[in-house]
mmCIF file of C-alpha atoms and ligand atoms in Angstrom:
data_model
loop_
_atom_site.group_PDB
_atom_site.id
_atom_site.type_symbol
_atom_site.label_atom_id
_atom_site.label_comp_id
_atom_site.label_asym_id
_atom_site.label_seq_id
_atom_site.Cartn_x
_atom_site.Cartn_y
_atom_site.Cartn_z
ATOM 1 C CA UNK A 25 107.372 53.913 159.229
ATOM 2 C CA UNK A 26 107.948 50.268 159.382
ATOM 3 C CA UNK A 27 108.092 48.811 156.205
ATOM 4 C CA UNK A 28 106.706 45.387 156.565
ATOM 5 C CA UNK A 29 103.461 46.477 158.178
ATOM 6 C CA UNK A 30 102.939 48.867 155.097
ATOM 7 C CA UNK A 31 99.492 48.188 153.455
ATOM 8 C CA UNK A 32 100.292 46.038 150.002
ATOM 9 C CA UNK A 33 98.924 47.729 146.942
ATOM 10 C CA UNK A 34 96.642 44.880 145.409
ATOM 11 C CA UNK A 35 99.079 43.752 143.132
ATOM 12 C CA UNK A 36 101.894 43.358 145.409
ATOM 13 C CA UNK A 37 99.390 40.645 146.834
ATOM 14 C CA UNK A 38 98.077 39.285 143.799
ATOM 15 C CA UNK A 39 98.397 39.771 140.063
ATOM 16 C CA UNK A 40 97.748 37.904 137.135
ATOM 17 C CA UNK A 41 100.076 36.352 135.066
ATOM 18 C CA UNK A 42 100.362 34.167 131.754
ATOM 19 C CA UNK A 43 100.905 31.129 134.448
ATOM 20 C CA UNK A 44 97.644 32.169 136.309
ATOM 21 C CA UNK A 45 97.209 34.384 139.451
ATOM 22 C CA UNK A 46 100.351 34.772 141.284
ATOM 23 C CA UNK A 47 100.942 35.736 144.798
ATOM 24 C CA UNK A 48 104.494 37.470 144.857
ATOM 25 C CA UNK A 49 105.190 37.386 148.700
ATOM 26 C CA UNK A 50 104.135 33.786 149.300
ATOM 27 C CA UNK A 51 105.422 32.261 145.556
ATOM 28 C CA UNK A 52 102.159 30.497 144.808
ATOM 29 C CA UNK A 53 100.072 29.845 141.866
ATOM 30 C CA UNK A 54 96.313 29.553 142.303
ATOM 31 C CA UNK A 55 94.824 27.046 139.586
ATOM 32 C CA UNK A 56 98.514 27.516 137.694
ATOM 33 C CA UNK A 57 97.620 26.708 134.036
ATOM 34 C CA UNK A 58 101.137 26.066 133.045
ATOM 35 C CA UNK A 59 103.729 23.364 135.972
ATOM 36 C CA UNK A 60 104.728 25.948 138.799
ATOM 37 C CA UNK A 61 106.586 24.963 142.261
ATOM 38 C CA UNK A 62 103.894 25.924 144.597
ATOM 39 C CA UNK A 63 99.814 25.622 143.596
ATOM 40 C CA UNK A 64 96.629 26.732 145.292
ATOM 41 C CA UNK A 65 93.775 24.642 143.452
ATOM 42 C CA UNK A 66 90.330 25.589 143.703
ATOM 43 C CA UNK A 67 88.422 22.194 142.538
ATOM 44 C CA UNK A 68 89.415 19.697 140.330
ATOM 45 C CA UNK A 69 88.039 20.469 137.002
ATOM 46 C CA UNK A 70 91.030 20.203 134.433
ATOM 47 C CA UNK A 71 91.335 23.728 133.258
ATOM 48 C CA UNK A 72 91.922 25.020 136.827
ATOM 49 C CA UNK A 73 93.828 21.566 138.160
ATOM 50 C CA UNK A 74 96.474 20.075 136.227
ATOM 51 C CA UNK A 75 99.061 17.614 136.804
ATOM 52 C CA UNK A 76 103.025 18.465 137.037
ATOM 53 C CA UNK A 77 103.612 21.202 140.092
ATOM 54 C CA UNK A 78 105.999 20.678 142.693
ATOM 55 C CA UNK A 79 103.599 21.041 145.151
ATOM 56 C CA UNK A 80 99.815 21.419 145.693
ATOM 57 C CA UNK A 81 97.479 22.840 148.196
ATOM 58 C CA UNK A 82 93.761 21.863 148.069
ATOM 59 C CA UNK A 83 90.605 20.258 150.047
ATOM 60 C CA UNK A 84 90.834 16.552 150.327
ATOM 61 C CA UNK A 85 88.246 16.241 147.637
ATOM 62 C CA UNK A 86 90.048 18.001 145.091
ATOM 63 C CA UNK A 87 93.131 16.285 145.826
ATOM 64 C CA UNK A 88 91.622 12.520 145.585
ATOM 65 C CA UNK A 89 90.107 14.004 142.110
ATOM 66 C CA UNK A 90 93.466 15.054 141.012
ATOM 67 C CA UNK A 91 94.900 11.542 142.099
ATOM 68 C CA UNK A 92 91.773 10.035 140.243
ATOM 69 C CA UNK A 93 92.263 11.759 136.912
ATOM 70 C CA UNK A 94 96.134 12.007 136.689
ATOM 71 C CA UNK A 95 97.822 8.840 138.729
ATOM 72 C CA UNK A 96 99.158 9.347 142.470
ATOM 73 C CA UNK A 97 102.179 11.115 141.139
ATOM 74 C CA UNK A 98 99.922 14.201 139.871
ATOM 75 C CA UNK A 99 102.108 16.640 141.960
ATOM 76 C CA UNK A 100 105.686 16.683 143.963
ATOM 77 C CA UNK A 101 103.571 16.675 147.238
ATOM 78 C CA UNK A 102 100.643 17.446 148.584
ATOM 79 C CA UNK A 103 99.024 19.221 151.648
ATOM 80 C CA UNK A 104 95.206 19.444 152.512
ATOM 81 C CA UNK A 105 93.653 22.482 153.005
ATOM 82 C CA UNK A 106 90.937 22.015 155.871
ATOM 83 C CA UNK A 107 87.864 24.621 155.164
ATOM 84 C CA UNK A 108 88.047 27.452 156.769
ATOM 85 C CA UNK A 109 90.975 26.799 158.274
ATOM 86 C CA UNK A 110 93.945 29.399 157.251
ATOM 87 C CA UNK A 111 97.283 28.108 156.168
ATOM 88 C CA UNK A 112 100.275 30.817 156.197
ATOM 89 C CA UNK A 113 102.764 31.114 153.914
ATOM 90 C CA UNK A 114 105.404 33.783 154.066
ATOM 91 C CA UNK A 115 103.390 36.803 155.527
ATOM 92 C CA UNK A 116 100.310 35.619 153.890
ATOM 93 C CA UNK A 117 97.168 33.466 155.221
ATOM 94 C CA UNK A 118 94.810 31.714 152.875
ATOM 95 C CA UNK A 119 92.197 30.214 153.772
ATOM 96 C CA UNK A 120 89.835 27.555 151.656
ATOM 97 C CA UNK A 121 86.167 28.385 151.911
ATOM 98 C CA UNK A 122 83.323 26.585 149.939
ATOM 99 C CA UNK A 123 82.503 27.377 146.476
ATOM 100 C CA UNK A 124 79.534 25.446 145.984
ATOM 101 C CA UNK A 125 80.438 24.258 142.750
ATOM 102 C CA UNK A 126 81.400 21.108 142.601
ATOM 103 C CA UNK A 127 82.304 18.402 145.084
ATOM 104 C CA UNK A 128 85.475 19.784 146.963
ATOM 105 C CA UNK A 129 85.178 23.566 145.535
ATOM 106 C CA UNK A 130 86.591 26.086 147.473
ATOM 107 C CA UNK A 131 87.133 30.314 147.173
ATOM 108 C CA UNK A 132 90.711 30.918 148.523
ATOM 109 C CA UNK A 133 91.088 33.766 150.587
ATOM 110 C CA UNK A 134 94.433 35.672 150.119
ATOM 111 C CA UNK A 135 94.761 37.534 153.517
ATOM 112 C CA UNK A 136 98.291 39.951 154.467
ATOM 113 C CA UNK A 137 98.547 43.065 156.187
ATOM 114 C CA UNK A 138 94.855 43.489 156.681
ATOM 115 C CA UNK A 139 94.248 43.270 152.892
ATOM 116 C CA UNK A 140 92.011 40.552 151.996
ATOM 117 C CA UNK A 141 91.311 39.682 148.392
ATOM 118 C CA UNK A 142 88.802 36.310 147.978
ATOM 119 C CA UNK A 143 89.705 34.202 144.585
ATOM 120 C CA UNK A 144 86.435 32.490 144.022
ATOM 121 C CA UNK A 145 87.129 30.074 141.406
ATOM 122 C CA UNK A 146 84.142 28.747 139.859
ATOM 123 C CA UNK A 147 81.191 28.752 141.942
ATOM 124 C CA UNK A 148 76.934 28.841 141.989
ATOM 125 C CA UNK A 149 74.749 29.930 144.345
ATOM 126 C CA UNK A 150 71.562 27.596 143.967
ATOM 127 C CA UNK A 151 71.679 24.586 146.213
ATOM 128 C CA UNK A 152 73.406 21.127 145.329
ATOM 129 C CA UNK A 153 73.185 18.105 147.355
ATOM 130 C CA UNK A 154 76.184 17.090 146.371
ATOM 131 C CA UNK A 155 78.521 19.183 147.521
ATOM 132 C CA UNK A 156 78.852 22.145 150.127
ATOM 133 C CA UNK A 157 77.577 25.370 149.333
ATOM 134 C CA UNK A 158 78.798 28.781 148.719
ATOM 135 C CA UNK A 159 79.881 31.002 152.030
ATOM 136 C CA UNK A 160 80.518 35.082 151.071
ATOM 137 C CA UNK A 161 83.163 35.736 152.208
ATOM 138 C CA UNK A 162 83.780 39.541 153.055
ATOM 139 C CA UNK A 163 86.719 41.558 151.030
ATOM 140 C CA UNK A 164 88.297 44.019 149.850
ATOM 141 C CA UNK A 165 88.909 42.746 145.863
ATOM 142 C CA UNK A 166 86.468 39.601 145.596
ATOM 143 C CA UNK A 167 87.574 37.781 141.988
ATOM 144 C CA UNK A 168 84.958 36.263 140.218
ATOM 145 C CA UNK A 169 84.198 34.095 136.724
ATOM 146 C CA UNK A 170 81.630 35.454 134.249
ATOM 147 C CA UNK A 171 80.949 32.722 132.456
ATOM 148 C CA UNK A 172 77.146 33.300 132.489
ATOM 149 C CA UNK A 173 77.816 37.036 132.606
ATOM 150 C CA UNK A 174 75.384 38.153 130.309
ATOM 151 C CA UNK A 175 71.653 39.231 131.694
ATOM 152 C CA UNK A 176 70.921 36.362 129.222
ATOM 153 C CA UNK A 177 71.780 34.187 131.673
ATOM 154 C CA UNK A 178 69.006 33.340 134.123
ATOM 155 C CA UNK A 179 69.447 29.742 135.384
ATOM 156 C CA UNK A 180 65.625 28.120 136.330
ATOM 157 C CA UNK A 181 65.039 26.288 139.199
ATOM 158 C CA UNK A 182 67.362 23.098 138.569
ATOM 159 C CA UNK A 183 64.571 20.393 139.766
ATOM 160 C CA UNK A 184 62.250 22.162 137.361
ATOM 161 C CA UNK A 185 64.450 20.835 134.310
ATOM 162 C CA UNK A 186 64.799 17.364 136.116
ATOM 163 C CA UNK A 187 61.388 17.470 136.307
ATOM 164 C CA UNK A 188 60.937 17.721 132.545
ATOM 165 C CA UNK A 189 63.643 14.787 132.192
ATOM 166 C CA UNK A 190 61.344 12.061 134.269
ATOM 167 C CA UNK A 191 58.048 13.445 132.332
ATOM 168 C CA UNK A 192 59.678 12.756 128.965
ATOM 169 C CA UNK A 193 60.440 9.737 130.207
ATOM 170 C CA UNK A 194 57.072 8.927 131.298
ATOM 171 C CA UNK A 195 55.669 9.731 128.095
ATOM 172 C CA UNK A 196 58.033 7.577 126.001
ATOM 173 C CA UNK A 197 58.883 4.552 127.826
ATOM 174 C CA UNK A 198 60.047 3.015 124.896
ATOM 175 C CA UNK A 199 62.931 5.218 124.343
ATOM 176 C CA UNK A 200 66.434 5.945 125.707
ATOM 177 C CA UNK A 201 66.730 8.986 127.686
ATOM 178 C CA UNK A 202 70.586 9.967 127.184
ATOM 179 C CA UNK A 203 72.044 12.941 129.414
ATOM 180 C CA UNK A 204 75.097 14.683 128.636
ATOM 181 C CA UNK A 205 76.430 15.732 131.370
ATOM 182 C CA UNK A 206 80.372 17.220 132.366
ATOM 183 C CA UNK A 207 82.073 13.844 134.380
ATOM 184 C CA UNK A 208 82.921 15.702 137.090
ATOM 185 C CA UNK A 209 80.017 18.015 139.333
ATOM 186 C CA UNK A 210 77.434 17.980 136.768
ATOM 187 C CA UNK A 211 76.957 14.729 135.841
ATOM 188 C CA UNK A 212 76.522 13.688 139.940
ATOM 189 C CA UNK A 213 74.636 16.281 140.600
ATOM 190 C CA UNK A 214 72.226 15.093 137.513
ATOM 191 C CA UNK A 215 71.870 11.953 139.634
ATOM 192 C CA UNK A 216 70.861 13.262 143.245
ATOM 193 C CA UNK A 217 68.378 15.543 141.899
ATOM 194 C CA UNK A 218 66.858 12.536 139.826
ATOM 195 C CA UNK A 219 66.595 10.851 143.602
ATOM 196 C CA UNK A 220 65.900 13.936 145.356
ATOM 197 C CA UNK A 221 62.359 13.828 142.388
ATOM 198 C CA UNK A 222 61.033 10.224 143.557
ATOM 199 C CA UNK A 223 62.866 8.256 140.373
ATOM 200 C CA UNK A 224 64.349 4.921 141.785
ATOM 201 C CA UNK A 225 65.413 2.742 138.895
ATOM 202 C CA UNK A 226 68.856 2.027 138.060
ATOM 203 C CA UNK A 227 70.348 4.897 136.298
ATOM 204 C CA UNK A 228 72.993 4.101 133.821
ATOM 205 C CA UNK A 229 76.490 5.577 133.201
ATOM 206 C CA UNK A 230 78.917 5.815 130.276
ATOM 207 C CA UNK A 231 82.423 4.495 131.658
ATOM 208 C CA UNK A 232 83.748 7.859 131.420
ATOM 209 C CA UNK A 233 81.375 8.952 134.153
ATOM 210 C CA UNK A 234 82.825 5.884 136.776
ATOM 211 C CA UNK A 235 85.514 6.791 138.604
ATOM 212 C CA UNK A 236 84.205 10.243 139.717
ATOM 213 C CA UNK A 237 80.590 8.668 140.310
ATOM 214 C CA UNK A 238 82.325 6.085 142.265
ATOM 215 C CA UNK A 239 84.450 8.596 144.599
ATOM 216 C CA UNK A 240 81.442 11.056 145.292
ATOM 217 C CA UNK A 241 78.826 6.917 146.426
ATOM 218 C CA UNK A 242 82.556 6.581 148.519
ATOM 219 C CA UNK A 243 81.967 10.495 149.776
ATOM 220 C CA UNK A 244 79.074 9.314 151.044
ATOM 221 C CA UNK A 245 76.454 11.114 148.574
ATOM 222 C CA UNK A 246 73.631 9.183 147.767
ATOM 223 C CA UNK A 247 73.287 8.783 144.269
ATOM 224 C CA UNK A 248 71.167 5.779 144.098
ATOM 225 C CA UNK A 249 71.491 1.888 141.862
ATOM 226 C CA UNK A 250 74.563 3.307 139.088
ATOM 227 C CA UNK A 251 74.890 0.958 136.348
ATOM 228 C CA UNK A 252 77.284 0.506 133.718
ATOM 229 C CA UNK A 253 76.289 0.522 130.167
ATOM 230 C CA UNK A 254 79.174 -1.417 128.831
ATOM 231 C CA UNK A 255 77.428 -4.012 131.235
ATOM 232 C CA UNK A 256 74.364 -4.055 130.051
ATOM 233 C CA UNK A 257 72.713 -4.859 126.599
ATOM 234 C CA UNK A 258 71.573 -1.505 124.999
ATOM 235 C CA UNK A 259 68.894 -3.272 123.268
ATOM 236 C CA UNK A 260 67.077 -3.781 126.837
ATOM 237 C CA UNK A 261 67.802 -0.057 128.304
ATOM 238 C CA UNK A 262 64.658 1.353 126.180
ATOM 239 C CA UNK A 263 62.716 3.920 129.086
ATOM 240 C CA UNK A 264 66.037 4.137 130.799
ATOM 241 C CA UNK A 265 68.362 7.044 132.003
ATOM 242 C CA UNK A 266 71.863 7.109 130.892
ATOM 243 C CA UNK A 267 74.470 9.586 131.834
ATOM 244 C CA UNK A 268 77.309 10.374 129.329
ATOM 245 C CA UNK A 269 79.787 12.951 128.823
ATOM 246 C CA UNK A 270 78.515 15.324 126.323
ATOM 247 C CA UNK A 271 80.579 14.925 123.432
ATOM 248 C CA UNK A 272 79.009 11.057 123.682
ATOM 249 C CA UNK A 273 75.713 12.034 122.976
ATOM 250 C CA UNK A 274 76.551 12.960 120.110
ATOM 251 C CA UNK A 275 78.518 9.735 119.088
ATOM 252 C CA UNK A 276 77.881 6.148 117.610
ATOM 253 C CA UNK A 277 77.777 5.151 121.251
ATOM 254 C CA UNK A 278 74.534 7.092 121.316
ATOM 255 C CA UNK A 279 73.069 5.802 118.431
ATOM 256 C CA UNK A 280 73.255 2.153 119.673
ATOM 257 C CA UNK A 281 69.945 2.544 122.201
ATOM 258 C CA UNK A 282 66.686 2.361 121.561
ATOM 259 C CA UNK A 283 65.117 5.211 119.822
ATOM 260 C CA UNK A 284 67.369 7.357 122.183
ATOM 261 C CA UNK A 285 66.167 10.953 122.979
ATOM 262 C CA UNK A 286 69.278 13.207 123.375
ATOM 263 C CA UNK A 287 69.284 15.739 126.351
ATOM 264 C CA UNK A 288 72.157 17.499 127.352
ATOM 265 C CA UNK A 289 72.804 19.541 131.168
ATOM 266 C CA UNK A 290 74.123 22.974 130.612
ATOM 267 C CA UNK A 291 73.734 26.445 131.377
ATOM 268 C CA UNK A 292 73.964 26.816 127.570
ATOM 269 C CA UNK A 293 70.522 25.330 127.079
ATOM 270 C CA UNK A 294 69.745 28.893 127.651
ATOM 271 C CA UNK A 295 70.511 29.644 124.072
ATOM 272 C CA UNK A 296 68.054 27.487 122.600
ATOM 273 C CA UNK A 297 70.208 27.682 118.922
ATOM 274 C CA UNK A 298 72.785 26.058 120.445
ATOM 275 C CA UNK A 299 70.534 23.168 121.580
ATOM 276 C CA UNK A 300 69.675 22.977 118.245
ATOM 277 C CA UNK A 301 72.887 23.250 116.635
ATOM 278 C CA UNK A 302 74.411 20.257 119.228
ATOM 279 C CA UNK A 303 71.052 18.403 118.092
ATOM 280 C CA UNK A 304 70.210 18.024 121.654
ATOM 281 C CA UNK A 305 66.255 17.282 121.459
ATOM 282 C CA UNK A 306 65.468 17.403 125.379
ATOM 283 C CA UNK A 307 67.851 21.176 126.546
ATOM 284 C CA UNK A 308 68.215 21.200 130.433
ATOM 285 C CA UNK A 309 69.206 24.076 131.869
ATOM 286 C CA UNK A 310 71.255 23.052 134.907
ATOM 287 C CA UNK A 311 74.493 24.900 135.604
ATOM 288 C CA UNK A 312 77.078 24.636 138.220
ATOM 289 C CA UNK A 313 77.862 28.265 137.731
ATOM 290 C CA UNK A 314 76.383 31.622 138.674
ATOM 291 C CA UNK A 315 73.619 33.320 136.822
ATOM 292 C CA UNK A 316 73.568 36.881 135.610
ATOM 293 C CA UNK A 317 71.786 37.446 138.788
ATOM 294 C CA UNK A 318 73.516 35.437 140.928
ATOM 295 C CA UNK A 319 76.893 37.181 139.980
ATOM 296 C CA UNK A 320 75.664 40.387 140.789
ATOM 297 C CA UNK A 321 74.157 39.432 144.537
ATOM 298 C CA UNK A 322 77.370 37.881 145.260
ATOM 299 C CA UNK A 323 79.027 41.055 144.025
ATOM 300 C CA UNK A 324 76.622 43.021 146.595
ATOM 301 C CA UNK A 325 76.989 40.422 148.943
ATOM 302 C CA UNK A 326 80.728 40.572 149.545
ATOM 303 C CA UNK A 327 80.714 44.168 149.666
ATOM 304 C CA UNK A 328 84.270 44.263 147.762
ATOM 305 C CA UNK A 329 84.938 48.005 146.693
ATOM 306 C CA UNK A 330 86.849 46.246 143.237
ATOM 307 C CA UNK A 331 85.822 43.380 141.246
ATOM 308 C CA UNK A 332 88.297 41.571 139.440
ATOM 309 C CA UNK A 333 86.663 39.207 136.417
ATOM 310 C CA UNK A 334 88.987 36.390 135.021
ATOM 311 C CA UNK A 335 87.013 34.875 132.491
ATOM 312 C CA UNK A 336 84.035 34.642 131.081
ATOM 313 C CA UNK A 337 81.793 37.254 129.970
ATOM 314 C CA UNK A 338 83.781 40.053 131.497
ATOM 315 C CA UNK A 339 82.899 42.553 129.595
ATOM 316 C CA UNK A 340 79.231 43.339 130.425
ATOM 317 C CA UNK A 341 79.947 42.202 134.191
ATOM 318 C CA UNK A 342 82.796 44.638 134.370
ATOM 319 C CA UNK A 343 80.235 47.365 132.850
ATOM 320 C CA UNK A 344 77.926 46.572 135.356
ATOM 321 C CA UNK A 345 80.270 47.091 138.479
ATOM 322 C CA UNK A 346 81.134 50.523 137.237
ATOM 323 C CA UNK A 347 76.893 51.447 136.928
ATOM 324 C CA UNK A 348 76.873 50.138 140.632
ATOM 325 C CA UNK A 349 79.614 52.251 141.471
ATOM 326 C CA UNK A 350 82.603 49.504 141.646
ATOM 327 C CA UNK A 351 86.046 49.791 140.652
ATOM 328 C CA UNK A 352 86.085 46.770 138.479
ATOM 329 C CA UNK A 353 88.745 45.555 135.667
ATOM 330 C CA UNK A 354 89.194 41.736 133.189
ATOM 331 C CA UNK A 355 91.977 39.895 134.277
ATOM 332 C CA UNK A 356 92.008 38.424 130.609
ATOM 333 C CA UNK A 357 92.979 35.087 132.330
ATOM 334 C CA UNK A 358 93.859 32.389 129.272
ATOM 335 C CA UNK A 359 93.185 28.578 129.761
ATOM 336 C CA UNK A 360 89.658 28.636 131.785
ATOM 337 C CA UNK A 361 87.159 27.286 129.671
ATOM 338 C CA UNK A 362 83.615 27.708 130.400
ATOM 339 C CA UNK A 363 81.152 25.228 131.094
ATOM 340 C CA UNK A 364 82.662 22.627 128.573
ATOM 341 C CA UNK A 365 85.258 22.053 130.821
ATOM 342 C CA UNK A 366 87.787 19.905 128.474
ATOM 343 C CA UNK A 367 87.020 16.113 130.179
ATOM 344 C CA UNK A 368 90.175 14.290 131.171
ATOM 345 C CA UNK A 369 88.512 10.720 130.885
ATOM 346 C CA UNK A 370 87.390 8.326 128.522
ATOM 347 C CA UNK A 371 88.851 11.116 125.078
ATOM 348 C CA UNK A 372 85.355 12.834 125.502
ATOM 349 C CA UNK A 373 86.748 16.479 125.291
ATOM 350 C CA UNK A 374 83.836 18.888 124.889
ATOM 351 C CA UNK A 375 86.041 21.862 123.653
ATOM 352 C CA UNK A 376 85.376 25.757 125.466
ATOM 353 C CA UNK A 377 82.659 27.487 123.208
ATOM 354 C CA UNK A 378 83.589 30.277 121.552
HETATM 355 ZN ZN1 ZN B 105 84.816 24.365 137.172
HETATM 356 ZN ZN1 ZN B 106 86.388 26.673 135.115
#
């Protein structure tokens, strides 16, 4: 029997390790928490992309984020990872595939020796102009996040909870309308669905928000009149949309508008206690991550006979796959948050919930 055409037992493939998912036969990290030589990054959120590897392989987008948020010099060197398009390494092929998450997102398929196991990263299934969306991707072991793993979790429509943005500010005109919203994906997306409903007025940003707002107008997404608050006078923004990070909302900076009513973009809205307890008046529920429901027709769609879950609500997901008759185990993966993604920009850090 030829040894090199031997089937690989998953974890000769891939396995997780305190560094993040490691791929033994091509020496790559994907979304390394820790400097390695060789990284895979899914999208540029900073607790799966982070500055200091020798090299990195990613989609344009993610790259120009990383470049964005860390200075040129984020990485050794750099290669761009076309979508769909496989790149070998060693004996191995991976291939970038959309995610749907946020702009640039991609699943990586590992591929070697006909054993194909798809990383997902972080991803959502409900539409988003703003960036592509998710493809399934057939597999044998399809990894996947559970950060919205609970039943719990049922994300509503997303222009729904826009739509109860622009009537709140219909019916107080005199006030503020402040949106927390994560500086990277969210925050964007916030925007083109506020088009996407009819509203055309400027719509203001906290600088924080600028240089990713700035690369997805240069993308080509239209996101409508973006203003700077630092360029305005507060006093006159009364009946106005700003976009912050969330952690701002919460801040003197917040306090400084008229009458401001706080809202706040998050799959955690859910849990209307924790609206409360962030004293966000106006909860949106608008995730860039999967739903209880979501996570399970991906599961179904992929028709992967294991189901690996890195982080997240594991638990009850991993329960799950073993009712629907899935081999399925937690990676225990340390350093993803959740939806409070730690910002990079500005010293808003909106720290991982517990
Ligand atoms: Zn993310
Ligand atoms: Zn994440």
């Amino acid at each position: 029997m030829a040894r090199q055409s031997a089937r690989w037992r998953p974890s000769e493939l891939l396995l997780p390790t305190p560094a993040g998912l490691y791929c033994p036969p091509a020496d790559i990290h994907i979304d390394p928490v820790r400097p390695v030589s060789r990284a895979l990054i899914t999208h540029g959120h900073s607790d799966h992309a982070r500055a200091g590897h020798g090299a990195v392989l990613a989609t344009r987008e993610t790259l120009a984020i990383m470049a964005l948020r860390y200075g040129e010099g984020f990485t050794g060197s750099q290669q761009v990872a076309l979508p769909g398009e496989s790149v070998r390494i060693g004996e191995v092929d991976f291939t970038f595939v959309p995610a749907g998450h946020v702009l640039g997102s991609a699943q990586i398929a590992v591929e070697s020796r006909g054993l194909r196991i798809v990383a997902s990263g972080d991803y959502k299934r409900e539409r988003d102009p703003t960036c592509a969306g998710f493809e399934p991707v057939p597999c044998d072991i399809f990894i996947t996040e559970a950060t919205f793993g609970l039943p719990v979790f049922r994300h509503p429509p997303a222009a729904g909870e826009v739509a109860k943005l622009l009537e709140s500010v219909r019916l107080f005109p005199e006030r503020t309308h402040i949106v927390g919203a994560y500086s990277l994906g969210k925050a964007q997306r916030v925007m083109a669905l506020i088009r996407e409903a009819g509203y055309e007025r400027p719509v203001y940003i906290h600088g924080a928000v600028e240089k990713i707002t700035g690369f997805y107008q240069a993308e080509g997404i239209p996101l409508g009149e973006i203003r700077l608050v630092s360029e305005s006078d507060r006093k006159t923004l009364g009946g106005e949309i700003v976009i912050c990070p969330p952690s701002a909302t919460q801040d003197l900076w917040a306090r400084r508008f008229p009458d401001p009513v706080t809202a706040f973009a998050s799959g955690w809205m859910r849990i209307r206690a924790r609206a409360r307890q962030k004293g966000v008046e106006l909860p949106l529920v608008i995730s860039d991550h999967a739903d209880w429901d979501d996570l399970l027709a991906t599961i179904r769609e992929v028709q992967a006979g294991e189901i690996w879950v890195t982080h997240g609500e594991a638990d009850a997901l991993v329960h799950w796959c073993g009712t629907a008759g899935l081999k399925a185990k937690p990676l225990h993966l340390v350093g993803y948050g959740d939806e409070g993604e730690a910002e990079s920009e500005g010293g808003a850090v909106d720290a991982p919930a517990a």
